[in-house]
XYZ file of C-alpha atoms in Angstrom:
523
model
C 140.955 -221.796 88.063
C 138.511 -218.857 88.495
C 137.808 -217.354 92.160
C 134.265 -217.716 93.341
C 133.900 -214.185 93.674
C 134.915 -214.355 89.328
C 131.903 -216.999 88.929
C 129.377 -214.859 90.200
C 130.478 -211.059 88.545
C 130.208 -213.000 84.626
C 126.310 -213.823 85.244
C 125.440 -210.382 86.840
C 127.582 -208.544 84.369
C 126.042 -210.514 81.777
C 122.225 -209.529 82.593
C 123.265 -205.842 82.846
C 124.357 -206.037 79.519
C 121.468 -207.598 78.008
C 119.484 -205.058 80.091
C 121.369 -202.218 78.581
C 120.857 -203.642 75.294
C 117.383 -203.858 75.771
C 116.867 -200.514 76.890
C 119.181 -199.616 73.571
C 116.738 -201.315 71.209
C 113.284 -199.857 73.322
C 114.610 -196.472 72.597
C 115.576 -197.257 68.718
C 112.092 -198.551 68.080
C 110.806 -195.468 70.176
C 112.965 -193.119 67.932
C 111.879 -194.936 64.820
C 108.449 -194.815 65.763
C 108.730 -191.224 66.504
C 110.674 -191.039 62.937
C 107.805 -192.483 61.263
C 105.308 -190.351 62.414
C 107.125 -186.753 61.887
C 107.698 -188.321 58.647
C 103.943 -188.810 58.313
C 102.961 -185.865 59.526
C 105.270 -184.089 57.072
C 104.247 -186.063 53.861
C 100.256 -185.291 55.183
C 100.194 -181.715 55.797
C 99.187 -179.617 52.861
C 102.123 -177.631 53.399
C 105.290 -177.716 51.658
C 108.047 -179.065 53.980
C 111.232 -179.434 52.686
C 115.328 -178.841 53.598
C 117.801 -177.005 51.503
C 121.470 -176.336 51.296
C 123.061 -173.044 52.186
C 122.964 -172.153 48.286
C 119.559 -172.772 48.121
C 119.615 -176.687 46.832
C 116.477 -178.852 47.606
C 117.994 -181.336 49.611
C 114.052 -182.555 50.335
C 110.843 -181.831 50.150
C 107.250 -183.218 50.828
C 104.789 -184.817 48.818
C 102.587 -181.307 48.829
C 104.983 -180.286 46.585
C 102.690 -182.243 43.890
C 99.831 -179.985 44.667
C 101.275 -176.733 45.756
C 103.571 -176.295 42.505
C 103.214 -179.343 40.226
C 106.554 -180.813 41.190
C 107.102 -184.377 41.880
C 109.722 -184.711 45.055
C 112.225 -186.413 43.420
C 112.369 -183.245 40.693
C 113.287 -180.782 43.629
C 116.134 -182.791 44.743
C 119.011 -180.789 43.604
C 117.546 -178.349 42.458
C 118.168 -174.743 43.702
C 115.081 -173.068 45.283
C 116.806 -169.530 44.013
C 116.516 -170.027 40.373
C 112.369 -170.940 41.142
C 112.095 -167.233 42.748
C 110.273 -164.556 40.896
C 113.296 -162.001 40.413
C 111.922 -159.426 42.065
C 111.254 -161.363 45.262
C 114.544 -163.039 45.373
C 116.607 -159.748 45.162
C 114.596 -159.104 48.605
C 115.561 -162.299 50.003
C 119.602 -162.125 48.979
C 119.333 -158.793 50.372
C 118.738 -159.631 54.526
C 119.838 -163.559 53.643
C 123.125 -162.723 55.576
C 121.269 -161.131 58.415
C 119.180 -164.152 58.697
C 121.967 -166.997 58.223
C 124.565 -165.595 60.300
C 122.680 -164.039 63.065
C 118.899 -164.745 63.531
C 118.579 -167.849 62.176
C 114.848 -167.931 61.485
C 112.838 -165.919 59.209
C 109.290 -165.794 57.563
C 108.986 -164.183 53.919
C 106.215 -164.080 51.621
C 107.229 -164.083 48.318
C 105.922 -165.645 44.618
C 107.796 -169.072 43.489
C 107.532 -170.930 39.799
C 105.391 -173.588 39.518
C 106.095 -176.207 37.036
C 103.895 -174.904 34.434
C 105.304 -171.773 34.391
C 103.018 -169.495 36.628
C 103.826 -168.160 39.874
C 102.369 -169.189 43.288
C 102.302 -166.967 46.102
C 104.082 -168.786 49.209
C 104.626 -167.594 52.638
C 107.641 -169.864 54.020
C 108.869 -169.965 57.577
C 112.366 -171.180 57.849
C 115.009 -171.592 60.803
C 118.786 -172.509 60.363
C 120.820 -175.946 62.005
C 124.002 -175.193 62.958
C 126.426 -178.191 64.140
C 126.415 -177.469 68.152
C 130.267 -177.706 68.213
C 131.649 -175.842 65.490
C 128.582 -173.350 65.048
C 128.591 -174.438 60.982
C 125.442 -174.271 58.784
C 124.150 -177.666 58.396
C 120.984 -176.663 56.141
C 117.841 -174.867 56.631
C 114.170 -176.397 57.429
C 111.197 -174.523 55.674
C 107.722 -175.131 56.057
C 105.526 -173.021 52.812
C 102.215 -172.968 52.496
C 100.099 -171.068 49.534
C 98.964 -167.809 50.323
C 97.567 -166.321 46.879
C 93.947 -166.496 47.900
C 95.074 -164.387 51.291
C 97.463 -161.734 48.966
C 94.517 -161.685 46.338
C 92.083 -160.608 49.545
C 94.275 -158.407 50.761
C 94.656 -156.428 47.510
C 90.692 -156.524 47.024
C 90.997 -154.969 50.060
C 93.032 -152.618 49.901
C 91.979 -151.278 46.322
C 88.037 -151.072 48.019
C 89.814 -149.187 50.937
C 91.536 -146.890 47.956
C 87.837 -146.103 46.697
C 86.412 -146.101 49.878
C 88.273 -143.291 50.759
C 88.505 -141.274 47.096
C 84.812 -141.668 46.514
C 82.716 -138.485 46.826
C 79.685 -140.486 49.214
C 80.069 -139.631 52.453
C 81.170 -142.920 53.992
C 81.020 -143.946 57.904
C 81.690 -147.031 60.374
C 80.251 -146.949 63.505
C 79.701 -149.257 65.957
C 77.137 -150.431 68.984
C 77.791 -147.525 71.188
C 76.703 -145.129 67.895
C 80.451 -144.140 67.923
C 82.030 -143.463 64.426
C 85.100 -145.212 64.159
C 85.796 -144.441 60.545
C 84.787 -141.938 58.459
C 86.576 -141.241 54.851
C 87.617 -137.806 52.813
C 84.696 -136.855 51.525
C 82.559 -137.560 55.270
C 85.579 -135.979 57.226
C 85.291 -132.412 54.807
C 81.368 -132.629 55.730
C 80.990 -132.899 59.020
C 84.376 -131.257 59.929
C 86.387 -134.470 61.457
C 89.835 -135.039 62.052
C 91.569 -137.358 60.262
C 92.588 -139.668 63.203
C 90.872 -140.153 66.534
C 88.481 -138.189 67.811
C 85.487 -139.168 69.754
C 82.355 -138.552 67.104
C 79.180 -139.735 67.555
C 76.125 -140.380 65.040
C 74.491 -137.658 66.671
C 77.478 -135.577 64.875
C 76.351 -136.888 61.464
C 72.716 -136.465 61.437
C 69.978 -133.966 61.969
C 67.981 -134.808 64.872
C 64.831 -136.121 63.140
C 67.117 -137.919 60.919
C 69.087 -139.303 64.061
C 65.457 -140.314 65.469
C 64.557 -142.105 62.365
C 67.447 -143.762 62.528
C 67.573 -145.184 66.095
C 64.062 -146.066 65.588
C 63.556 -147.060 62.137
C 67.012 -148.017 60.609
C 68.698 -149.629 63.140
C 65.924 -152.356 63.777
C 65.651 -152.809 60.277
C 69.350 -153.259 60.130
C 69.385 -155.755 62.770
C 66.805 -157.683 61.443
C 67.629 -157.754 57.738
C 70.951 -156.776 57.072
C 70.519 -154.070 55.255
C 67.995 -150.517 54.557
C 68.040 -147.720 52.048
C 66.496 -144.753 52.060
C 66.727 -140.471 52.491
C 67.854 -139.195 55.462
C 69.262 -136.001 56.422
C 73.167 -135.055 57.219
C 74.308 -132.402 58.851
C 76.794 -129.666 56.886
C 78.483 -126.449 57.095
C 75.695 -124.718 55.344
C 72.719 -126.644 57.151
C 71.439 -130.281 56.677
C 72.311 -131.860 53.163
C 69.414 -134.626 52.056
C 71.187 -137.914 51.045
C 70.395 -140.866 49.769
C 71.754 -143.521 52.566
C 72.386 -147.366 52.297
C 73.153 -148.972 55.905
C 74.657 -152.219 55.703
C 75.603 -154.584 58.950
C 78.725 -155.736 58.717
C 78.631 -159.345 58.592
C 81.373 -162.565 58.076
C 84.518 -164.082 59.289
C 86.225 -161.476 62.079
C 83.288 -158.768 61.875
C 81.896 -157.358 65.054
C 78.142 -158.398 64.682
C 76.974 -154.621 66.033
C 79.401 -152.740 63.620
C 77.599 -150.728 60.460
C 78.265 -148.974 57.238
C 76.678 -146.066 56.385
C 77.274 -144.756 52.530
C 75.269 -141.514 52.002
C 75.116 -139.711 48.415
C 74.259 -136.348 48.506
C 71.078 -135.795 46.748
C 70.469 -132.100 46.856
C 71.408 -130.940 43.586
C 69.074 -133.677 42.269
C 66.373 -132.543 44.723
C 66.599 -129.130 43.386
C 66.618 -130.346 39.871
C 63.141 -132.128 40.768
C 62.017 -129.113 42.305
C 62.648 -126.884 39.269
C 61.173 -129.731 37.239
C 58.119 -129.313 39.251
C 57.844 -125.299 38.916
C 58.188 -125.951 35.306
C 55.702 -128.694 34.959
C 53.125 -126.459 37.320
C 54.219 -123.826 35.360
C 52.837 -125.634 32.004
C 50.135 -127.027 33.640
C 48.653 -123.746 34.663
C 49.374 -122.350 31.051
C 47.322 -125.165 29.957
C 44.516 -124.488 31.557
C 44.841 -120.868 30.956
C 44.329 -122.036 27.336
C 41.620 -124.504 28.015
C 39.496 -121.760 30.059
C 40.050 -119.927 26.333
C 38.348 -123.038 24.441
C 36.003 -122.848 27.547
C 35.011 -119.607 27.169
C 31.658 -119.828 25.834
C 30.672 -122.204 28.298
C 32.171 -120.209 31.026
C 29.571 -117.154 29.616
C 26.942 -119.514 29.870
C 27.245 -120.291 33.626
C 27.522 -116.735 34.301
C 25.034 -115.881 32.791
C 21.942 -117.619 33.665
C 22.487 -116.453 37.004
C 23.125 -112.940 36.479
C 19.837 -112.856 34.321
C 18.276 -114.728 36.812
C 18.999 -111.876 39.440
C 18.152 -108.917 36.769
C 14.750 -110.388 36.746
C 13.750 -111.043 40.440
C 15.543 -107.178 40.901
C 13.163 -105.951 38.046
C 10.135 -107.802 39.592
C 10.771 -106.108 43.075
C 11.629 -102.979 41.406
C 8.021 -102.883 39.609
C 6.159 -103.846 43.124
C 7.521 -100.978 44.700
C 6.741 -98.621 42.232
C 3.012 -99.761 42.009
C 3.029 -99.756 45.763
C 5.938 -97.445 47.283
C 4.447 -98.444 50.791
C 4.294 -102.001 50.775
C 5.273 -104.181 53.468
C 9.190 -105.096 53.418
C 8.186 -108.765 53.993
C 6.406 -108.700 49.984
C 9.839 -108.892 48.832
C 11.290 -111.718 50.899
C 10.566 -114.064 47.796
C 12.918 -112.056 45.120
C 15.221 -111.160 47.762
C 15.490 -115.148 48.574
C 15.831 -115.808 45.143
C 18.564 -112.990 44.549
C 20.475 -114.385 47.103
C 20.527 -117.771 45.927
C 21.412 -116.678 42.607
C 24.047 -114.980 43.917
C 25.303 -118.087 46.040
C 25.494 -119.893 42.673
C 27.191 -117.092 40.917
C 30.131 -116.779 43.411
C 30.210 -120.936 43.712
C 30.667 -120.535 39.820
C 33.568 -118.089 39.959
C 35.093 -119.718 42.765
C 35.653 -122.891 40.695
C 37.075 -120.831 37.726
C 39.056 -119.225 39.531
C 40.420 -122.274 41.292
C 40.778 -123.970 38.034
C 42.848 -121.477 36.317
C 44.990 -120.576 39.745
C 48.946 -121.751 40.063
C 49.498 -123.925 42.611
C 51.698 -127.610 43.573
C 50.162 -130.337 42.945
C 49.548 -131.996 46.440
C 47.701 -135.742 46.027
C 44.839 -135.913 48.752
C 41.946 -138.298 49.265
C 39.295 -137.041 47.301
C 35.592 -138.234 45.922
C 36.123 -138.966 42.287
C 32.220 -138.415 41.730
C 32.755 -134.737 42.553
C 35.513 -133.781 40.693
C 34.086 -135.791 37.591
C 30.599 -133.105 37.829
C 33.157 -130.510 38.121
C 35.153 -131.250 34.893
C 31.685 -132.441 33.169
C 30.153 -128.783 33.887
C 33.277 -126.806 32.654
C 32.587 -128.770 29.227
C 28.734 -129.382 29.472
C 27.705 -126.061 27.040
C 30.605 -127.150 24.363
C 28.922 -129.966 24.243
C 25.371 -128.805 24.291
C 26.767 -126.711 20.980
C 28.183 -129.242 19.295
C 25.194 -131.825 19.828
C 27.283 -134.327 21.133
C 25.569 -136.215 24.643
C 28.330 -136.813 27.500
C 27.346 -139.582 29.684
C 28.233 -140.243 32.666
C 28.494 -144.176 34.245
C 29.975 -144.247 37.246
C 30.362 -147.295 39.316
C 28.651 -146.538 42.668
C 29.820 -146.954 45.273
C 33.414 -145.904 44.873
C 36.012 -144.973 47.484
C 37.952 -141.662 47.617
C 40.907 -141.601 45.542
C 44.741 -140.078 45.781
C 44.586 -137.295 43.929
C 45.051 -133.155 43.351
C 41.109 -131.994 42.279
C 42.347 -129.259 40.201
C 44.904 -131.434 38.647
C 42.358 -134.510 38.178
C 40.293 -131.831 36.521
C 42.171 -130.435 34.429
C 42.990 -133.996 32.959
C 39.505 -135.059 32.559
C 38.816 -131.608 30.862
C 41.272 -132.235 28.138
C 40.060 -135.755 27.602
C 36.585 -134.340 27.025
C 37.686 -131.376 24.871
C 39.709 -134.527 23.226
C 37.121 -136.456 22.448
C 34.512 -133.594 21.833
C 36.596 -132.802 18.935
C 37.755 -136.094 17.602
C 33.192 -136.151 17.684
C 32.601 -133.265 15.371
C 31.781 -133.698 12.334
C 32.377 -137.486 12.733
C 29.160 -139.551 10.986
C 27.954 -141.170 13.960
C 30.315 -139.894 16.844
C 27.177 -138.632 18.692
C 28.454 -139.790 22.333
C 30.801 -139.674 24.805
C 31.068 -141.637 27.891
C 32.787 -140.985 30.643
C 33.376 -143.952 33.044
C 34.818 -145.366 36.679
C 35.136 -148.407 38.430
C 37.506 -150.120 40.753
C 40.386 -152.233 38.437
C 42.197 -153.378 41.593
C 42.117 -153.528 45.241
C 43.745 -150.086 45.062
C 43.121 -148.595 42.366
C 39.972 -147.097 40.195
C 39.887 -146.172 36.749
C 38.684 -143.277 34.676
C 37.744 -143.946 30.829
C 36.933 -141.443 28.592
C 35.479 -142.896 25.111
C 34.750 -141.583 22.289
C 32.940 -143.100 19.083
C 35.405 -141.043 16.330
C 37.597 -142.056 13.846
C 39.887 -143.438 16.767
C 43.849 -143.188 16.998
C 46.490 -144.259 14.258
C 48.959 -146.718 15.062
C 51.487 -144.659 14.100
C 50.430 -141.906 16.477
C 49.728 -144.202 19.331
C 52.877 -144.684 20.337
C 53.892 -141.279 21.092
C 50.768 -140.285 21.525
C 51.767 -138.498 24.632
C 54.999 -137.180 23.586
C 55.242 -133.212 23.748
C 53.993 -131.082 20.835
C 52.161 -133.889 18.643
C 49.165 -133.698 17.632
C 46.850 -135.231 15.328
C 44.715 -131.919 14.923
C 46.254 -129.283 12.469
C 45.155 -126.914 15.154
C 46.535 -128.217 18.069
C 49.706 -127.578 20.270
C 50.133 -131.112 21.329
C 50.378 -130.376 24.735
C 47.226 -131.227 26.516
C 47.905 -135.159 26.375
C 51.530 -134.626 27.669
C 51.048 -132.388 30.576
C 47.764 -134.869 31.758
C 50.156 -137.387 31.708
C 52.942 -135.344 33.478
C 50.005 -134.635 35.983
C 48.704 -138.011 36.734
C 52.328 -139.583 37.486
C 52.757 -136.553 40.244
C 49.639 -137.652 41.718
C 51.038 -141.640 41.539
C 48.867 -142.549 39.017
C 48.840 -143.586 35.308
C 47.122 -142.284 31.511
C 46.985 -144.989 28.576
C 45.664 -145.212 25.637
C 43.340 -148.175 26.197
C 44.037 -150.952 23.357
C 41.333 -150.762 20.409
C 38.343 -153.261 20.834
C 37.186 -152.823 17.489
C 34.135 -150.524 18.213
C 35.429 -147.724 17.361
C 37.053 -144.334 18.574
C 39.361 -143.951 21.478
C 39.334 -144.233 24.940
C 42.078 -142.884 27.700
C 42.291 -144.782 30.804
C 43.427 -142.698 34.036
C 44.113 -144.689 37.008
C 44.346 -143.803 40.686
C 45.440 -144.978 43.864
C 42.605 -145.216 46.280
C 42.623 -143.835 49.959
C 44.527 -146.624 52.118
C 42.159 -148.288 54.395
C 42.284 -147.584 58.259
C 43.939 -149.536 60.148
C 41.740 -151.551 62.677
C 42.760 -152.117 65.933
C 43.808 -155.619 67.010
């Protein structure tokens, strides 16, 4: 028969058990719980988790297999991760495997793996090694791989920009909010004399002082506000400042400091000198043009001269013959023919100063100008061929009109070789009796010049390279007037046409000009 004391250890002993037991199963369903969700969170996550044998044998791996490589689970099972490497990559991975397995025991590699249709996906995999805790044995190794092609594509984008970057000839520079330069490539670094590494440059360094000015007070605002300017600046060089062509560009995107800039600068010097020579050459032309025009004009040119100079021969005869029939006649007799001498003479040297103007070389420098004056000017040099030929130039010009953009001697030499154009296209032509000269306003900015004639007009077959160099539709002409006028008005930022046919007739050029901008009113 049990002892008291016997009775009462079964119950307690009892309850400790089922308390133990209890606890046993709280912590199962905790573990399984626990279980359930790293399970979860590895058959979620886009990357690839999975657990492989010391030869390389899937022992498992997660559903983003599917997407990552186009493998069901179930396929990987067995098979060996090694024979899915791209050879070159897994001669790199056999290589420090021993390292890794034996002694570190966790790893990351990026390398390029087989997908099920036969292309290869770049993977960067992070793996550690399980040992068992008493014997130290490999047990199998966990990887987690996720797809990294669009990062290895970026990276070689990258790198093959930084490989042009640096090899082109445009001087190319980084620099930041404090205006230091922070990179600067080959062709910069031979320029402005850098090192190659550090260094404490500034954009002072880089550009001339007005340059630097425009920059700071121009650029950078424009930068800041836009993204983005072009236009020619000024670097500086061994040999003195270089003119370049200069895109700034704020850097902008994922990881890029908002204040940092690129500048890419082309030097533009040999093309400024070609321009320049082009322009020597073109004035050049230009003034043998209207070397050759004053020619054509010379019989007009005779006539201006000389109605003055016979103008003064008589009023000098007339005094002459008072003071002979008088030798003591008051000084103040001849004030008349001296007056009239000396305006004579006024008109004379006005007269030679425009030829001479007309036929001197000069650049062609765009002003504001009145159109009205320079149109008399042109009409005058051309007014006696005219008067020969009996053919009436009229003038219609719009009134009023505002001053245009434009060199006068230039202008004038273009609207002199649309008359002489016209003037000849009139001779000899029934009914070609007039020519018109015109101007109005065609735009807010702009006023046209017409010259129209009433002759036999333009070919179609001519028009279109009308003003091409050395054609011409006279068997007597060089072909050059209509190209150099059209040289002339695009260096004074205008435009020459041949205005379309309305069916009346003859031709009629079309020069248009910029007008003077308005002023600005204050607010």
């Amino acid at each position: 028969m049990a002892s008291d004391d016997d009775s009462r250890r079964r119950p307690s002993r009892r309850a400790e058990l089922e308390a133990r037991c209890a606890e046993l199963e709280a912590r199962n369903a905790v573990l399984t719980a626990e279980k359930r969700h790293y399970q979860w969170l590895a058959e979620s996550t886009t990357d690839l988790i999975s657990r492989h044998a010391r030869d390389g044998t899937f022992l498992y791996a997660s559903r983003a297999a599917r997407d990552l490589l186009g493998y069901d689970p179930e396929e990987l099972i067995g098979a060996s991760a090694y024979d899915l490497f791209h050879p070159s990559d897994l001669a790199a991975l056999l290589n420090k495997s021993p390292r890794v397995y034996y002694h570190d025991g966790f790893y990351q590699q990026t390398y390029r793996f087989r997908a099920r249709d036969g292309h290869y996906v770049w993977l960067e995999t992070t793996s550690r090694t399980r040992r068992d805790p008493a014997t130290g044995e490999l047990l199998d190794i966990l990887c987690v791989s996720r797809d990294v092609g669009r990062r290895i594509r970026a990276e070689a984008n990258r790198e093959r920009l930084a490989r042009v970057v640096e090899s082109t000839t445009d001087y190319v520079l980084f620099v930041d909010g404090q205006e230091r330069l922070f990179y600067s490539n080959e062709a910069a670094r031979r320029q402005l004399s850098l090192p190659r590494e550090g260094g404490d440059t500034r954009l002072e360094h880089a550009y001339t002082p007005a340059s630097l000015a425009e920059l700071r007070e121009i650029v950078l605002p424009a930068v800041a506000r836009y993204g983005s300017w072009s236009g020619e600046l000024e670097m500086c060089g061994p040999r003195g400042p270089v003119p370049v062509l200069s895109v700034v560009l704020a850097h902008r995107g994922p990881g890029a400091e908002p204040d940092h800039l690129s500048l890419l600068n082309r030097d533009i010097g040999l093309r400024k000198a070609a321009e320049a020579q082009a322009r020597r050459h073109q004035e050049q032309i230009a003034h043998a043009n209207r070397l050759a025009t004053t020619g054509e004009l010379a019989s007009n040119i005779a006539h201006e001269l000389n109605q003055p100079l016979g103008a003064i021969a008589n009023y000098a005869s007339g005094a002459l013959v008072q003071l002979a029939a008088d030798p003591s006649r008051p000084a103040g007799d001849l004030e008349l023919p001296l007056t009239r001498i000396s305006d004579q003479v006024q008109r004379l040297a006005e007269r030679l100063r425009h030829i001479r103007t007309f036929v001197r070389k000069g650049q062609t420098r765009p002003r504001p100008v009145v159109l009205a004056e320079v149109v008399d000017a042109a009409c005058r040099l051309c007014e006696w061929q005219y008067h020969q030929a009996g053919v009436w130039l009229a003038h219609e010009l719009a009134a009023p009109l505002p001053r245009v953009q434009a060199d006068p001697v230039a202008l004038e030499q273009v609207l002199v070789n649309l008359l002489l154009n016209a003037l000849e296209a009139s001779r000899d032509h029934p009914g070609a009796d007039r020519v018109a000269i015109r101007a109005r306003r065609t735009g807010s900015r702009e006023v046209t010049v017409t010259v129209g004639d009433r002759g036999p007009g333009i070919a179609a077959e001519d028009a279109a390279r009308i003003f091409a160099p050395f054609h011409s539709t006279r068997s007597d002409g060089l072909g050059m007037g209509l190209a150099i006028s059209h040289s002339l008005m695009e260096a004074m930022g205008g435009r020459l046409v041949l205005a379309p046919d309305d069916g009346s007739g003859g031709a009629t050029f079309a020069a248009t000009l910029l007008t003077e901008p308005a002023p600005l009113t204050p607010a």
